[in-house]
mmCIF file of C-alpha atoms and ligand atoms in Angstrom:
data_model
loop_
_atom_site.group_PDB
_atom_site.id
_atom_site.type_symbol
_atom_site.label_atom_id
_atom_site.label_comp_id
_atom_site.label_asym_id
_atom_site.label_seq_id
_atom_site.Cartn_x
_atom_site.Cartn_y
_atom_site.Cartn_z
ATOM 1 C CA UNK A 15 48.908 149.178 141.542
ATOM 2 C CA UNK A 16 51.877 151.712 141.360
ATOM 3 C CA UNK A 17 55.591 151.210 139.855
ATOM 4 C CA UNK A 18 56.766 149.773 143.259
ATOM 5 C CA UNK A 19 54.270 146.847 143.207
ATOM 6 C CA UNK A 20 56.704 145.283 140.270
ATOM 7 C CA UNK A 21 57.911 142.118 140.675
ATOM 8 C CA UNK A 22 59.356 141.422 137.247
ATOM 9 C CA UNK A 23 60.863 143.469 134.962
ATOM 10 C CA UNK A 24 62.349 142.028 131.525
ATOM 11 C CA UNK A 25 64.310 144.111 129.773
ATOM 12 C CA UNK A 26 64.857 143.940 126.318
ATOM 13 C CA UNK A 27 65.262 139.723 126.349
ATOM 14 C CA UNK A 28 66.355 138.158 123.174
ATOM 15 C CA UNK A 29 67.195 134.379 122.988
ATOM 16 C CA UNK A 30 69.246 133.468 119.856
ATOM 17 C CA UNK A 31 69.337 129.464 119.091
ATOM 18 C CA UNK A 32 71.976 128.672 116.586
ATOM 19 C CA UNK A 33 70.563 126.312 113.853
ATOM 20 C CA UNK A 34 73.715 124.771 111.483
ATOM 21 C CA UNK A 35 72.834 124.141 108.267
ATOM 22 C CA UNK A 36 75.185 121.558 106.018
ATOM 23 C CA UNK A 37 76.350 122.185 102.848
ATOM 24 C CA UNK A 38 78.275 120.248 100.932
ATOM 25 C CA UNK A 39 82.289 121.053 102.017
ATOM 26 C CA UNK A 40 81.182 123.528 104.601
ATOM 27 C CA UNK A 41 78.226 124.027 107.258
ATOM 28 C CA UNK A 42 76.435 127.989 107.817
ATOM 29 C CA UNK A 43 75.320 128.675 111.198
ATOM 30 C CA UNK A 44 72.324 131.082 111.214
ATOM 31 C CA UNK A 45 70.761 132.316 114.318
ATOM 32 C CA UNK A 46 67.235 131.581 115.113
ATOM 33 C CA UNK A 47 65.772 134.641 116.897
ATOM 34 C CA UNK A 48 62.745 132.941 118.968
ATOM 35 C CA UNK A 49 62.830 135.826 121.194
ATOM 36 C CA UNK A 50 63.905 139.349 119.975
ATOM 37 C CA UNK A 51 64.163 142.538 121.861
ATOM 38 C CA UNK A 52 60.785 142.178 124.178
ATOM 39 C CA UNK A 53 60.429 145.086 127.273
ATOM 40 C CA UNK A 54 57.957 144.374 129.504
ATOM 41 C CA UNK A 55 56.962 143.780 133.610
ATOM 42 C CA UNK A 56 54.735 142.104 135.886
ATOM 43 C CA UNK A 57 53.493 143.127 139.176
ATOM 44 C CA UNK A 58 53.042 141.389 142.614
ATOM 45 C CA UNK A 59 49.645 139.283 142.313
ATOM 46 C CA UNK A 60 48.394 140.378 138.646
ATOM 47 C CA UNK A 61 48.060 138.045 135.874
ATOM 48 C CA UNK A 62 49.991 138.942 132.709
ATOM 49 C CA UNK A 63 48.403 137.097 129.836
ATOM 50 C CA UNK A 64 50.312 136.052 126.597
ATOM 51 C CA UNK A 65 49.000 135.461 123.176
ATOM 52 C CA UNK A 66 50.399 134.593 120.121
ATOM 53 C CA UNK A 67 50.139 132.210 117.305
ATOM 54 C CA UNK A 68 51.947 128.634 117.571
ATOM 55 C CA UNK A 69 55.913 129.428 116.965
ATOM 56 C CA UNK A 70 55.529 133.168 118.438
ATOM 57 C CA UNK A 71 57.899 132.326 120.778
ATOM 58 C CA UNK A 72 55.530 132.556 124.093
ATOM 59 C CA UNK A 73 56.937 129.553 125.564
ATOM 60 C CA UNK A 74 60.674 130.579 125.133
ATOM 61 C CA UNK A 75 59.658 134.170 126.756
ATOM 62 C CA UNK A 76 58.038 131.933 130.160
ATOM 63 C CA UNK A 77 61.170 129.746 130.129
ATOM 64 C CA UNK A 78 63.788 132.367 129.478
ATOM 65 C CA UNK A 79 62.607 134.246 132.772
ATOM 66 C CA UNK A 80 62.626 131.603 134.613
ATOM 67 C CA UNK A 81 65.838 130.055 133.071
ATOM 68 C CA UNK A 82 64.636 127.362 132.324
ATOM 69 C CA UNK A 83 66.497 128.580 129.236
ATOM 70 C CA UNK A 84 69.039 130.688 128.991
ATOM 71 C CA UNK A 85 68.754 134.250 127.580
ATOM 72 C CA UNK A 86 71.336 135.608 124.847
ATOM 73 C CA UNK A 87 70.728 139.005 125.375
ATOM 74 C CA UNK A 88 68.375 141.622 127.616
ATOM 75 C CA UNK A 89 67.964 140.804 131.346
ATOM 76 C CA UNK A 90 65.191 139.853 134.026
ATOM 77 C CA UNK A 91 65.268 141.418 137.057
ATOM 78 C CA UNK A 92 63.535 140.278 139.908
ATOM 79 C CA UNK A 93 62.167 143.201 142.388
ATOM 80 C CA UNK A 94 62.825 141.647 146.134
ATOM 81 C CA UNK A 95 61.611 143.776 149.385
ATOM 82 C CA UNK A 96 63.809 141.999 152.367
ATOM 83 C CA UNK A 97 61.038 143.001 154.596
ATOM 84 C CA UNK A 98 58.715 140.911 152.742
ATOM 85 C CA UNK A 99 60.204 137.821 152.902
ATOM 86 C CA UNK A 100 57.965 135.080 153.835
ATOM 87 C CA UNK A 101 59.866 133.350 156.666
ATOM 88 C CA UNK A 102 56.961 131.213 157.388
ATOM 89 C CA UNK A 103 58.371 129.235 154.717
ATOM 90 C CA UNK A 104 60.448 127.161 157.134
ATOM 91 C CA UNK A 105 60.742 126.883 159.943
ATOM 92 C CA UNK A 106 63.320 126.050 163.048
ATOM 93 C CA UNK A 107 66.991 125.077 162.218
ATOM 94 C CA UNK A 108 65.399 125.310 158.547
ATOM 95 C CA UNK A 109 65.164 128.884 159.172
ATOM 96 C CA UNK A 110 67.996 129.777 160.417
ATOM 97 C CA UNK A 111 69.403 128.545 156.936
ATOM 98 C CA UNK A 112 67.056 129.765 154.921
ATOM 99 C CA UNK A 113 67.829 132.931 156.530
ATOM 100 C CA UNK A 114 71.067 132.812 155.483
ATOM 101 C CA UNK A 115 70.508 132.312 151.964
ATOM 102 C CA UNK A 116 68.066 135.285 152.194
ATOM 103 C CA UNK A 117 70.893 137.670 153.680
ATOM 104 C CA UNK A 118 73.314 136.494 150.685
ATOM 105 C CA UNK A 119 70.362 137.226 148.197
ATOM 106 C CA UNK A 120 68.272 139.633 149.335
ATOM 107 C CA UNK A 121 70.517 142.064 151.163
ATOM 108 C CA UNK A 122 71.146 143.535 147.031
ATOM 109 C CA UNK A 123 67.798 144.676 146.167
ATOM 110 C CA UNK A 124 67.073 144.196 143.001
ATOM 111 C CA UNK A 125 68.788 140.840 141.623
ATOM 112 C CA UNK A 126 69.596 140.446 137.841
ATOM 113 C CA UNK A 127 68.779 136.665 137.327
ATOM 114 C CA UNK A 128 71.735 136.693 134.484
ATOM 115 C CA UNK A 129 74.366 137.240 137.092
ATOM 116 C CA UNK A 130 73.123 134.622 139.897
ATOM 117 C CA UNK A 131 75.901 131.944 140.091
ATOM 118 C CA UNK A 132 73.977 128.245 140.072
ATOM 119 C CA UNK A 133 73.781 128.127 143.599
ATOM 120 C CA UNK A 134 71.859 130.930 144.098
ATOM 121 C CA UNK A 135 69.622 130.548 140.994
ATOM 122 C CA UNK A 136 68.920 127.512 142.539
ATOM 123 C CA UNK A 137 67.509 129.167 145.594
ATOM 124 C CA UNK A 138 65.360 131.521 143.362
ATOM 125 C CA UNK A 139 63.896 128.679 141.616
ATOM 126 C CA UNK A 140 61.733 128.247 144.852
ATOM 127 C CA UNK A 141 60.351 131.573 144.721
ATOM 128 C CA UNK A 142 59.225 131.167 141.004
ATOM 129 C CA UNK A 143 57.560 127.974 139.039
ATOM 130 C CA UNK A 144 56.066 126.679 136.275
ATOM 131 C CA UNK A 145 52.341 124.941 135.610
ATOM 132 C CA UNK A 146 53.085 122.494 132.415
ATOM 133 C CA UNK A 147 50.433 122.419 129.606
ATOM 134 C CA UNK A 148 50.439 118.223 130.128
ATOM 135 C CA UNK A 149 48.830 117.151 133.114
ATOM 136 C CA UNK A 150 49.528 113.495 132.006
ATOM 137 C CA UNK A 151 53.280 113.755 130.950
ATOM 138 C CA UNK A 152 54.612 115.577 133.579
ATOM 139 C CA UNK A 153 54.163 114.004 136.646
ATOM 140 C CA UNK A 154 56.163 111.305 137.342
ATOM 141 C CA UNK A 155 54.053 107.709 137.267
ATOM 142 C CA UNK A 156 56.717 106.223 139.681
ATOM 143 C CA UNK A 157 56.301 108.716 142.807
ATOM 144 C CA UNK A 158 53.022 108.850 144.605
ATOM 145 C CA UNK A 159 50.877 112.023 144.693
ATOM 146 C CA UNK A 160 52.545 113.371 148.184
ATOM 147 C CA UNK A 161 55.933 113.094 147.034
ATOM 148 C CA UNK A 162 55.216 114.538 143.737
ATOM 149 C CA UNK A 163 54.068 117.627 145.643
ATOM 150 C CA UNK A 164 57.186 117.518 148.001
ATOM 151 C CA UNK A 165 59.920 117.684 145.720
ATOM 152 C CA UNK A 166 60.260 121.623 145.169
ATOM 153 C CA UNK A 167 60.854 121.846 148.710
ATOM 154 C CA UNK A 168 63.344 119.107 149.085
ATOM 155 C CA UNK A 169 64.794 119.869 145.588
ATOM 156 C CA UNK A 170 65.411 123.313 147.092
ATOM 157 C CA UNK A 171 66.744 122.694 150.271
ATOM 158 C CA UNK A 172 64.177 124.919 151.521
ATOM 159 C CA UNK A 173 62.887 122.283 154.200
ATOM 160 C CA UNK A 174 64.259 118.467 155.212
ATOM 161 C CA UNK A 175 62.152 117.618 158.496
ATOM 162 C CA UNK A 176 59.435 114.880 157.013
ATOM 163 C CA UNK A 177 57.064 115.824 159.098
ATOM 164 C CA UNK A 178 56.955 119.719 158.319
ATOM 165 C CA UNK A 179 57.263 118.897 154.393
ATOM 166 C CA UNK A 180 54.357 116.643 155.440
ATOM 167 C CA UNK A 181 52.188 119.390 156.558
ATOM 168 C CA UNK A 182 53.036 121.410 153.943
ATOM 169 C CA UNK A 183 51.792 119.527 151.493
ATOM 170 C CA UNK A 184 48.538 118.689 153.185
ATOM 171 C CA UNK A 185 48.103 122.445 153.346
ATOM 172 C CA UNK A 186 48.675 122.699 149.997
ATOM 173 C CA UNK A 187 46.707 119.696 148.542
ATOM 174 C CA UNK A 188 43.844 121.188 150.826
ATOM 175 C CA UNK A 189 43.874 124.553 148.903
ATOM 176 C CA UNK A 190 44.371 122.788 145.526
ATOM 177 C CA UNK A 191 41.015 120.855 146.487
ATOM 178 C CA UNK A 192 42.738 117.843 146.463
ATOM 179 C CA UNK A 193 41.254 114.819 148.671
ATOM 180 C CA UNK A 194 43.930 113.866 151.265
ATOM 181 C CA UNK A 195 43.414 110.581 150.694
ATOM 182 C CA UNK A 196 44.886 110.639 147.527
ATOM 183 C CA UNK A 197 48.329 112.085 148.529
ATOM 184 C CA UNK A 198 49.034 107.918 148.983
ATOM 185 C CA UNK A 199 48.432 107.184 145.200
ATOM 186 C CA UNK A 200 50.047 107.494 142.019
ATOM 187 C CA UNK A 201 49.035 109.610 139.064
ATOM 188 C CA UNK A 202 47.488 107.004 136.604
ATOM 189 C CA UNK A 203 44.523 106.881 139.180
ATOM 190 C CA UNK A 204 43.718 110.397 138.645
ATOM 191 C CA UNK A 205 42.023 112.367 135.574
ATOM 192 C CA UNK A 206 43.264 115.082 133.452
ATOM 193 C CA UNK A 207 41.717 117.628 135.838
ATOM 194 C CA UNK A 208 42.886 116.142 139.161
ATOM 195 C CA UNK A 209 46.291 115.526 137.725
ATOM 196 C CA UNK A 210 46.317 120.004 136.792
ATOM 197 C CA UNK A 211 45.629 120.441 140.492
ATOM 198 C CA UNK A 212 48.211 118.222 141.757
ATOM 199 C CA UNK A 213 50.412 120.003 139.165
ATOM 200 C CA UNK A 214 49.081 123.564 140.454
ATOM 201 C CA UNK A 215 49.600 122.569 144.107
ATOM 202 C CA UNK A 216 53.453 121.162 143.268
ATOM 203 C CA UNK A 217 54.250 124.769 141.736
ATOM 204 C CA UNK A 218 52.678 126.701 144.703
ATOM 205 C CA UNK A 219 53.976 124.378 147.420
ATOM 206 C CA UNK A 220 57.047 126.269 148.198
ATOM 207 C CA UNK A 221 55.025 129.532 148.102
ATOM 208 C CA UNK A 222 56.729 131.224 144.886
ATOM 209 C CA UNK A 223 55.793 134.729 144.313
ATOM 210 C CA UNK A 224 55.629 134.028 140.235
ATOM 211 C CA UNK A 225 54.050 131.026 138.200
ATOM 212 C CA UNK A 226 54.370 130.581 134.635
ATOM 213 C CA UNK A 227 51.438 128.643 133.482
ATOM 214 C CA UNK A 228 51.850 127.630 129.775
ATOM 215 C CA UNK A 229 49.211 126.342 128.350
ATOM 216 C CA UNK A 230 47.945 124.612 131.558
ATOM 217 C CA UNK A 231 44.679 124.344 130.620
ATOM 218 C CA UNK A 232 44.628 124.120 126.996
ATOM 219 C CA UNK A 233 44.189 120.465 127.439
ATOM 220 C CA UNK A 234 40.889 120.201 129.266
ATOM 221 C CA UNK A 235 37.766 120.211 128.353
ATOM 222 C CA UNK A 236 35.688 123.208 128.858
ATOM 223 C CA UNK A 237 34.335 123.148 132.420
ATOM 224 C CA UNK A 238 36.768 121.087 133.471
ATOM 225 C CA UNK A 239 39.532 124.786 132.394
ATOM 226 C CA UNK A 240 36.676 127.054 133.695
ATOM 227 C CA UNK A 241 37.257 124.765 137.168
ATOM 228 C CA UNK A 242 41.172 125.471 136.843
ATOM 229 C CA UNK A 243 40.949 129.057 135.943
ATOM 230 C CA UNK A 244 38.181 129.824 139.438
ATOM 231 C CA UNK A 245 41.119 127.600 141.174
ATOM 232 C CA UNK A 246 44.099 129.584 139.511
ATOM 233 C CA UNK A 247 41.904 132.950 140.500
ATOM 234 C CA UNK A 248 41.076 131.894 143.872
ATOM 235 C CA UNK A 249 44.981 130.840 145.299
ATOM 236 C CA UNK A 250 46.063 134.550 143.772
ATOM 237 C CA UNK A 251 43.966 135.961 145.436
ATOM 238 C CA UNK A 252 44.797 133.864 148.974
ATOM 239 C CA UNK A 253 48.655 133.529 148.143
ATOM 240 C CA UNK A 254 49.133 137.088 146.297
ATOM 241 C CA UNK A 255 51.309 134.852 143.243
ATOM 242 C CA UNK A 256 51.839 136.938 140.016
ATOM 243 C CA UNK A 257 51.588 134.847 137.051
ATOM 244 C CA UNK A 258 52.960 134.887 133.178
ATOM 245 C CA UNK A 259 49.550 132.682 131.696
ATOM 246 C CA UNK A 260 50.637 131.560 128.326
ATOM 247 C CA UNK A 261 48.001 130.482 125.983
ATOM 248 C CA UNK A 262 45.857 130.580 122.608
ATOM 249 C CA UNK A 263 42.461 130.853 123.375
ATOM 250 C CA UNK A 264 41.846 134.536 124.059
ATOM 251 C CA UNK A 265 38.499 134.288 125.595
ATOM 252 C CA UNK A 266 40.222 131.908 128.851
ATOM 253 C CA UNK A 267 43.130 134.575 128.548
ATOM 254 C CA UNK A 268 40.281 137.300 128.857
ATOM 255 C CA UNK A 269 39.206 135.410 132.107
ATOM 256 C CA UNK A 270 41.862 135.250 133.663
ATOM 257 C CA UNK A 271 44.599 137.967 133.402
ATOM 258 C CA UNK A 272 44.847 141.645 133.943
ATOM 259 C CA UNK A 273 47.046 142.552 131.303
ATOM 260 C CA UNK A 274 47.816 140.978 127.795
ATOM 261 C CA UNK A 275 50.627 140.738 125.755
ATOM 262 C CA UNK A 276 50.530 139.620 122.233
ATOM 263 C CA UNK A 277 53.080 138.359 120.364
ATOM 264 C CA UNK A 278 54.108 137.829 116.792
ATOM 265 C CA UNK A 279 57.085 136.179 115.543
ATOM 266 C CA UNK A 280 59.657 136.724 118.848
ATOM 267 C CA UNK A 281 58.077 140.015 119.174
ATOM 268 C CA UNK A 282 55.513 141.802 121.168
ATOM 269 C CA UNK A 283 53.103 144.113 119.303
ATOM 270 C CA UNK A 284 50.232 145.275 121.758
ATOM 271 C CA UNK A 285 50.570 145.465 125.723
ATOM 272 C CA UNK A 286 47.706 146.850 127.563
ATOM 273 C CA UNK A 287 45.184 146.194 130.461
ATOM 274 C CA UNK A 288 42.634 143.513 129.501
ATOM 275 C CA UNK A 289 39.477 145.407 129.200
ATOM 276 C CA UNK A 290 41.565 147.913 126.361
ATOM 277 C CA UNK A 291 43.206 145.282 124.547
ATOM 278 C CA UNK A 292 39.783 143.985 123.950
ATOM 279 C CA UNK A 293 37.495 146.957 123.377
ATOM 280 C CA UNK A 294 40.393 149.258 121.870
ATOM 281 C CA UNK A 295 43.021 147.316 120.462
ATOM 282 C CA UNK A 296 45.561 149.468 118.140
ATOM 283 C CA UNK A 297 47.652 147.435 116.717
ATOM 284 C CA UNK A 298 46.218 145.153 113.095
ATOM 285 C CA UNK A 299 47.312 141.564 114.673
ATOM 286 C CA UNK A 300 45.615 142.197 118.083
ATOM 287 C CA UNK A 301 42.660 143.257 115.746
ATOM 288 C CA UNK A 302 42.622 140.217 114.059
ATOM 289 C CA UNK A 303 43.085 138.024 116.531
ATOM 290 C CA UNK A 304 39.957 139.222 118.313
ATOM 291 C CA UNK A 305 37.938 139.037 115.148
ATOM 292 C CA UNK A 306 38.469 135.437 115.034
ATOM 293 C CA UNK A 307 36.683 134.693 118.920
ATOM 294 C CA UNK A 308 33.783 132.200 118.374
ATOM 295 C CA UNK A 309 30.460 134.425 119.879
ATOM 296 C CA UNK A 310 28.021 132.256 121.780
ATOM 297 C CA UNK A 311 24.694 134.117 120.161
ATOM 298 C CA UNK A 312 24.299 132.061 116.794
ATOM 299 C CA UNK A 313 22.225 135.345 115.435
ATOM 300 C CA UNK A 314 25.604 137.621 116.032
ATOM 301 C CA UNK A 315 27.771 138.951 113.047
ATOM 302 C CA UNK A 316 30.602 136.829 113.283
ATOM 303 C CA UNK A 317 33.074 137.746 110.673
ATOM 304 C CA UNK A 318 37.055 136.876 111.499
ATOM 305 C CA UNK A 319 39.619 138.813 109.215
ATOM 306 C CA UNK A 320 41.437 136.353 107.348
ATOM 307 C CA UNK A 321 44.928 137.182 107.207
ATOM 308 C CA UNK A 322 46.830 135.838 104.128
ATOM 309 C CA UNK A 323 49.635 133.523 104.156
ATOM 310 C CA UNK A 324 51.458 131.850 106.908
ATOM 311 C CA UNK A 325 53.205 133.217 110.386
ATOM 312 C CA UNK A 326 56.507 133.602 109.026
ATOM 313 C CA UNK A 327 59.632 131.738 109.534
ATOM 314 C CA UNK A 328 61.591 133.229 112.857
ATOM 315 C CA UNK A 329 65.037 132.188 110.505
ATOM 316 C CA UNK A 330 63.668 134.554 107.554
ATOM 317 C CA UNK A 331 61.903 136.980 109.418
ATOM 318 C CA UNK A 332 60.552 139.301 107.582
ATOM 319 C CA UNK A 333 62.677 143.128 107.299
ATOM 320 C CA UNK A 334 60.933 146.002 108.812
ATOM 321 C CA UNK A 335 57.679 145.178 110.881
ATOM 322 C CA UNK A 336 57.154 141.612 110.999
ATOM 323 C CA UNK A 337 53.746 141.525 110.354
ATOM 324 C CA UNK A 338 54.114 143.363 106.961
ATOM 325 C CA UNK A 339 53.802 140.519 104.734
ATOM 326 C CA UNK A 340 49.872 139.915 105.904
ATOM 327 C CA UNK A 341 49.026 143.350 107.368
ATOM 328 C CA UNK A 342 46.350 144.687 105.469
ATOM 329 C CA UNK A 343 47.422 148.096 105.949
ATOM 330 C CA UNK A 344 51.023 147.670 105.315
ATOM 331 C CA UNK A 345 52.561 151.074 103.443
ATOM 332 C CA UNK A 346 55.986 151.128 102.127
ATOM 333 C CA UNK A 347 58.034 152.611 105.384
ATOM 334 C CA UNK A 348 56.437 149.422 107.171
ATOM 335 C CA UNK A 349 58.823 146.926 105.392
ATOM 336 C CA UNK A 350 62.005 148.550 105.593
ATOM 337 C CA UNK A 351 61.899 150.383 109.092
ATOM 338 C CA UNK A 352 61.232 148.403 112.758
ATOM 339 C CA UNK A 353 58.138 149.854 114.600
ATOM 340 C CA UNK A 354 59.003 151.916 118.031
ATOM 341 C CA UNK A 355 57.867 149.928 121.197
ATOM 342 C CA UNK A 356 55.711 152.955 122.398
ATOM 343 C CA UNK A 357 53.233 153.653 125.232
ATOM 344 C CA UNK A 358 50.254 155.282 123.086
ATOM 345 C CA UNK A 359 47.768 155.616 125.970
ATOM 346 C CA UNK A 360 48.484 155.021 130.131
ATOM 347 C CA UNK A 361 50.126 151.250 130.010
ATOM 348 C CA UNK A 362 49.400 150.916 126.409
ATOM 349 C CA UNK A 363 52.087 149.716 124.136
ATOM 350 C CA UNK A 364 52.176 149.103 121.014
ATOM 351 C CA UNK A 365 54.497 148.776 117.853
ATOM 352 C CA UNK A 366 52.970 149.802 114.436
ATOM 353 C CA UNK A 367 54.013 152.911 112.683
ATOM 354 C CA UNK A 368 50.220 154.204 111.765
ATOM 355 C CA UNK A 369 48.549 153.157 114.909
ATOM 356 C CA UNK A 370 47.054 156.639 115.807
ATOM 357 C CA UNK A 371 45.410 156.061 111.847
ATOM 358 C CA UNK A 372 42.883 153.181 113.295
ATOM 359 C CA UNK A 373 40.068 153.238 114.795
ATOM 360 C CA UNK A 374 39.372 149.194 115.909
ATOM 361 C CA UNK A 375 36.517 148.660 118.447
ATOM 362 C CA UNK A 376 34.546 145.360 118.933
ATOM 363 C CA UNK A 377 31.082 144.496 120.197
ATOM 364 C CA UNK A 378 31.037 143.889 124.078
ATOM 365 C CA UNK A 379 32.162 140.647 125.368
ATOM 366 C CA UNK A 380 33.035 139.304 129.085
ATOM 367 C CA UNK A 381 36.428 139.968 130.268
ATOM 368 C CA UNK A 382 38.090 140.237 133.721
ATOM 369 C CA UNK A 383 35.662 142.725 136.444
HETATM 370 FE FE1 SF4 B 7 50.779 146.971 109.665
HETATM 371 FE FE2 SF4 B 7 52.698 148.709 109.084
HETATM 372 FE FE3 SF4 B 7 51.539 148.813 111.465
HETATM 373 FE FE4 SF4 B 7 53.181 146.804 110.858
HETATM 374 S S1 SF4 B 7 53.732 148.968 111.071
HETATM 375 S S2 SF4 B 7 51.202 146.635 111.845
HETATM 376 S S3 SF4 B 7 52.734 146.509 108.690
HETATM 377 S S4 SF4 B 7 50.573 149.197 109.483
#
């Protein structure tokens, strides 16, 4: 893929969330930096992968590009081509509307989500869209599987006519290997697996060109997330949809993306393609975090580096690299000076001060052909 294959580009995104703390005659407002300073972009139909410990701050990154949040600082940009505008979208006097909204928005090029007025935010929502990690808790119990499915494109505005919403969603379902017959019933009648598809085919029905999937699969069993990774694989591949696929389990994160970001206290360390994170990483964290993969052989070496202490408190971050206080090859210049986001090899970043000192490497495993 070249440069101009970029969809997303975040630049430098921080999200500050003001925590107030009460003291006795007086309260101290301190700034809780869940997201600071991360560069990085995703291109049409790849699959960025994000890892991190719990409290990293990989949710807040998914949710601050899609606004779900909003950011404090830094800016998305989302990469449009007018002349690749899917106006099979809608259709009729749909279209003719649609079109109009596509003029006002994508007559600018490039669009900096931070400036969109609500309006028009609104409109972008349908072009981007979010897998949650709960199959069970977020679909509504009260609306039956069909209008579940509907609602982006009604929510939107970017159809009205029953009967092509209606098709739609069969399409959809169809895709999502969802029996038709069940568009009539409600969620409780489905299991944890059914329930991620009809999630999956609600965030694809209005044909966005980026998913965030956090954690959507995290809560499955085993083959029942090998099943939802094949069916994440297979609609990128039919749709061309870039996703942002949050998780903690680097082996499904292996699977399924073609880069990976890791991420350690609001900060990314290491961003590379898949197969190098994996075989070289260069940065400690990534290191460790690799170490610590269960191996299927039972006669394999299996020996995780244990790093000491806890992740550290995002409200006390630690000065200088973050990772200091458990890096076991933290010098002196590490805790008092930031390390440079830097590309050290072709789309490999990384931020450690020593990182042309290591050699990691790790014993071959199965990642993304
Ligand atoms: Fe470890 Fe220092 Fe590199 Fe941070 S900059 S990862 S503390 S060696």
């Amino acid at each position: 893929m070249s440069t101009s294959d970029i969809l997303i580009e975040v630049k430098n995104l921080e999200v500050l969330f003001p925590i107030r703390k009460k003291k006795l005659f007086s309260s101290e407002v301190r700034q809780l930096r869940a997201v600071d300073g991360v560069s990085f972009d995703i291109k049409r139909g790849e699959t960025v992968g994000l890892v991190g410990e719990s409290g990293s701050g990989k949710t807040t990154v998914g949710r601050a590009i899609l606004r779900a949040i909003d950011p404090t600082g830094g800016d998305v940009v989302f990469h449009t081509n007018g002349n690749d505008v899917d106006l099979a979208r809608v259709e009729g006097e749909e279209l003719r509307k649609f079109r109009q909204h596509m003029n006002m928005v994508f007559s600018e090029g490039p669009v900096q989500l931070s400036t969109l007025a609500a309006d028009r935010l609104r409109l972008f929502r349908s072009k981007m869209s979010l897998v949650f990690q709960d199959p069970y808790s977020s679909l509504n119990p009260r609306m039956t599987v069909r209008d579940i499915i509907a609602e982006p494109l009604i929510a939107s505005g970017m159809m009205k006519d029953r009967d092509a919403i209606d098709a739609r969603v069969r399409e959809i379902a169809g895709r999502c290997k969802l029996n038709l017959e069940h568009l009539r019933r409600f969620p409780h009648a489905f299991s944890g697996g059914q329930r991620q598809r009809i999630c999956i085919a609600r965030a694809l029905v209005s044909r966005p060109d980026f998913v965030v999937c956090d954690e959507s699969v995290s809560a499955l069993d085993v083959s029942i997330q090998a099943e939802i990774v094949n069916l994440l694989k297979d609609l990128q591949e039919e749709m061309g949809v870039a996703f942002l696929f949050i998780a903690h389990d680097l082996s499904v994160v292996a699977q399924m993306s073609h880069r990976v970001a890791v991420m350690y206290v609001g900060k990314f360390v290491e961003y590379a393609p898949t197969e190098k994170l994996f075989f070289e990483p260069k940065h400690p964290y990534t290191h460790a975090l690799l170490s610590a993969i269960p191996q299927a052989d039972p006669d394999a070496d299996f020996n995780p580096i244990r790093l000491e202490g806890e992740i550290p408190n995002p409200l006390d971050a630690p000065s200088g690299c973050r990772f200091h206080s458990r890096c076991p090859f933290a010098r002196e210049r590490c805790a008092s000076e930031v390390p440079e986001w830097r590309e050290v090899a072709s789309e490999h970043f990384v931020a450690c001060h020593f990182t042309e000192e290591f050699e990691f490497s790790r014993p071959n495993r199965n990642t993304k052909n």
